[in-house]
Coordinates of C-alpha atoms in Angstrom, one line a residue:
X1 CA 27.9 2.1 -31.8
X2 CA 26.4 -0.3 -34.2
X3 CA 24.8 -3.6 -34.5
X4 CA 25.3 -6.6 -37.2
X5 CA 24.1 -9.7 -37.4
X6 CA 25.2 -12.9 -39.2
X7 CA 24.5 -16.8 -39.7
X8 CA 25.7 -19.0 -37.0
X9 CA 29.3 -20.3 -38.1
X10 CA 30.5 -24.0 -37.6
X11 CA 33.9 -24.7 -36.7
X12 CA 36.2 -22.1 -34.7
X13 CA 34.9 -18.9 -33.9
X14 CA 36.1 -15.9 -31.6
X15 CA 36.7 -17.5 -28.7
X16 CA 39.3 -20.5 -30.4
X17 CA 41.0 -18.0 -33.0
X18 CA 40.9 -14.6 -31.0
X19 CA 39.9 -13.1 -34.2
X20 CA 36.5 -11.7 -35.4
X21 CA 36.2 -12.0 -39.1
X22 CA 33.5 -9.3 -40.4
X23 CA 32.6 -11.2 -43.6
X24 CA 29.1 -12.2 -43.7
X25 CA 27.6 -9.6 -41.1
X26 CA 24.6 -7.8 -42.2
X27 CA 24.9 -4.3 -40.4
X28 CA 22.0 -2.0 -39.4
X29 CA 21.8 1.4 -41.4
X30 CA 23.8 3.8 -39.7
X31 CA 22.5 7.4 -39.8
X32 CA 23.8 10.8 -38.1
X33 CA 20.5 10.8 -35.7
X34 CA 21.1 7.9 -33.5
X35 CA 22.7 5.0 -32.7
X36 CA 21.8 1.1 -32.0
X37 CA 23.1 -1.1 -29.1
X38 CA 22.8 -4.0 -26.8
X39 CA 21.4 -6.4 -29.3
X40 CA 18.9 -9.1 -28.4
X41 CA 17.8 -11.5 -31.2
X42 CA 14.8 -13.6 -30.0
X43 CA 12.4 -16.0 -31.7
X44 CA 9.0 -16.8 -31.1
X45 CA 6.5 -19.1 -33.1
X46 CA 8.9 -18.9 -36.0
X47 CA 9.3 -15.1 -36.0
X48 CA 12.8 -13.8 -35.4
X49 CA 13.2 -10.0 -34.2
X50 CA 16.0 -8.1 -32.8
X51 CA 15.2 -5.8 -29.7
X52 CA 18.0 -3.3 -28.9
X53 CA 18.6 0.2 -27.4
X54 CA 18.1 2.9 -29.9
X55 CA 19.2 6.1 -28.6
X56 CA 18.0 9.3 -30.5
X57 CA 20.8 12.3 -30.1
X58 CA 18.1 14.6 -30.1
X59 CA 16.6 13.5 -26.8
X60 CA 19.7 12.1 -25.0
X61 CA 17.7 9.3 -23.7
X62 CA 17.4 5.6 -25.1
X63 CA 14.3 3.8 -26.1
X64 CA 13.7 0.0 -26.8
X65 CA 13.0 -0.7 -30.4
X66 CA 12.5 -3.9 -32.4
X67 CA 13.1 -4.9 -36.1
X68 CA 12.3 -8.2 -37.9
X69 CA 14.9 -10.3 -39.0
X70 CA 15.1 -11.5 -42.8
X71 CA 15.9 -14.9 -43.9
X72 CA 19.2 -13.3 -45.2
X73 CA 19.9 -11.9 -41.6
X74 CA 19.3 -8.3 -42.5
X75 CA 17.0 -6.2 -40.3
X76 CA 13.8 -4.4 -41.5
X77 CA 13.1 -0.9 -40.2
X78 CA 13.4 -0.5 -36.5
X79 CA 10.5 0.9 -34.4
X80 CA 10.0 1.6 -30.9
X81 CA 8.4 -0.6 -28.5
X82 CA 9.1 0.7 -25.1
X83 CA 9.7 4.4 -23.9
X84 CA 10.0 5.6 -20.4
X85 CA 10.6 9.0 -18.5
X86 CA 14.3 7.6 -18.0
X87 CA 17.0 6.1 -20.5
X88 CA 16.4 2.7 -21.3
X89 CA 18.9 0.2 -22.6
X90 CA 19.7 -3.7 -22.4
X91 CA 16.3 -5.2 -23.3
X92 CA 16.6 -8.5 -21.5
X93 CA 13.9 -10.6 -23.4
X94 CA 12.9 -14.0 -22.5
X95 CA 10.2 -16.6 -22.4
X96 CA 9.1 -18.2 -19.1
X97 CA 5.8 -19.7 -17.9
X98 CA 4.1 -19.2 -21.1
X99 CA 4.8 -15.5 -21.5
X100 CA 7.2 -13.3 -23.1
X101 CA 9.1 -10.9 -20.6
X102 CA 11.5 -8.1 -20.9
X103 CA 13.6 -6.6 -18.1
X104 CA 15.2 -3.4 -19.6
X105 CA 17.8 -1.5 -17.7
X106 CA 16.3 1.2 -15.9
X107 CA 19.2 2.7 -13.9
X108 CA 18.0 6.1 -14.4
X109 CA 14.9 5.3 -12.5
X110 CA 16.9 3.5 -10.0
X111 CA 14.3 0.4 -10.7
X112 CA 14.5 -3.1 -11.7
X113 CA 11.2 -3.5 -13.6
X114 CA 9.5 -6.5 -15.4
X115 CA 7.5 -6.1 -18.7
X116 CA 5.1 -8.5 -20.3
X117 CA 4.7 -8.9 -24.1
X118 CA 1.0 -7.8 -24.9
X119 CA 1.0 -8.4 -27.6
X120 CA 4.7 -9.9 -28.8
X121 CA 6.8 -8.0 -29.9
X122 CA 5.3 -4.8 -30.1
X123 CA 3.6 -3.6 -26.9
X124 CA 4.8 -4.1 -23.4
X125 CA 3.1 -3.9 -20.0
X126 CA 5.0 -3.3 -16.9
X127 CA 4.2 -6.0 -14.7
X128 CA 6.0 -5.3 -11.7
X129 CA 8.7 -3.2 -10.3
X130 CA 11.2 -6.0 -8.7
X131 CA 13.5 -3.5 -6.9
X132 CA 13.3 0.1 -5.9
X133 CA 16.2 2.5 -5.0
X134 CA 18.7 0.0 -6.7
X135 CA 21.3 0.4 -9.5
X136 CA 21.3 -2.8 -11.4
X137 CA 23.0 -2.5 -14.8
X138 CA 22.4 -5.3 -17.7
X139 CA 20.0 -7.5 -15.3
X140 CA 19.7 -11.0 -17.3
X141 CA 17.2 -13.3 -16.3
X142 CA 17.8 -17.0 -16.2
X143 CA 16.5 -20.4 -14.9
X144 CA 19.2 -23.1 -13.1
X145 CA 18.4 -25.6 -10.5
X146 CA 14.8 -25.0 -10.4
X147 CA 15.1 -21.4 -9.5
X148 CA 14.7 -18.1 -11.3
X149 CA 17.9 -16.3 -11.2
X150 CA 19.0 -12.5 -12.0
X151 CA 22.6 -11.5 -12.6
X152 CA 23.1 -7.6 -12.8
X153 CA 26.1 -5.4 -12.5
X154 CA 25.7 -3.3 -9.4
X155 CA 27.3 -0.5 -7.7
X156 CA 29.1 0.0 -4.2
X157 CA 30.1 3.5 -3.0
X158 CA 32.7 4.7 -5.3
X159 CA 32.9 1.9 -7.7
X160 CA 31.5 1.7 -11.1
X161 CA 28.8 -0.7 -12.5
X162 CA 31.8 -2.7 -14.2
X163 CA 33.4 -3.7 -10.7
X164 CA 30.5 -5.7 -9.4
X165 CA 28.0 -8.4 -10.5
X166 CA 25.5 -9.7 -8.0
X167 CA 23.2 -12.6 -8.2
X168 CA 19.5 -13.0 -6.9
X169 CA 17.2 -15.9 -6.8
X170 CA 13.6 -16.9 -6.3

């Protein structure tokens, strides 16, 4: 796995052409001790950052890291911002009701956890455990029709987390 950034393009993209041109991408540096996955670029008050899963091979467990995004779309050094007892990935970061929130994937703990930036982007405080004894992969928050929604891959007995998508609203 690895992550690359590039500026937005105009005209036909991958959906229209069925091809992904790799020119113009700024790749995160690779090393043999870790990989990066699940990128979430985010902008707040003019500051652009990239959240992602960082997986150090030495620990065998993902953490959430962040790097500043430069004007040329390259990233500064990654720095850890959230570590737990379980593997973390897919840092869904979003702005809602004047706060910045994150729902990282915590399937190893069988929970759905909500964190609040305190302060953004380097410190995250557990705000609530939204659900327990669940397996929700890649939970994604969005609003629609005046409601708050979470879409997540879910697992039924004998299936994988690629077989089911569930929607929850409040």
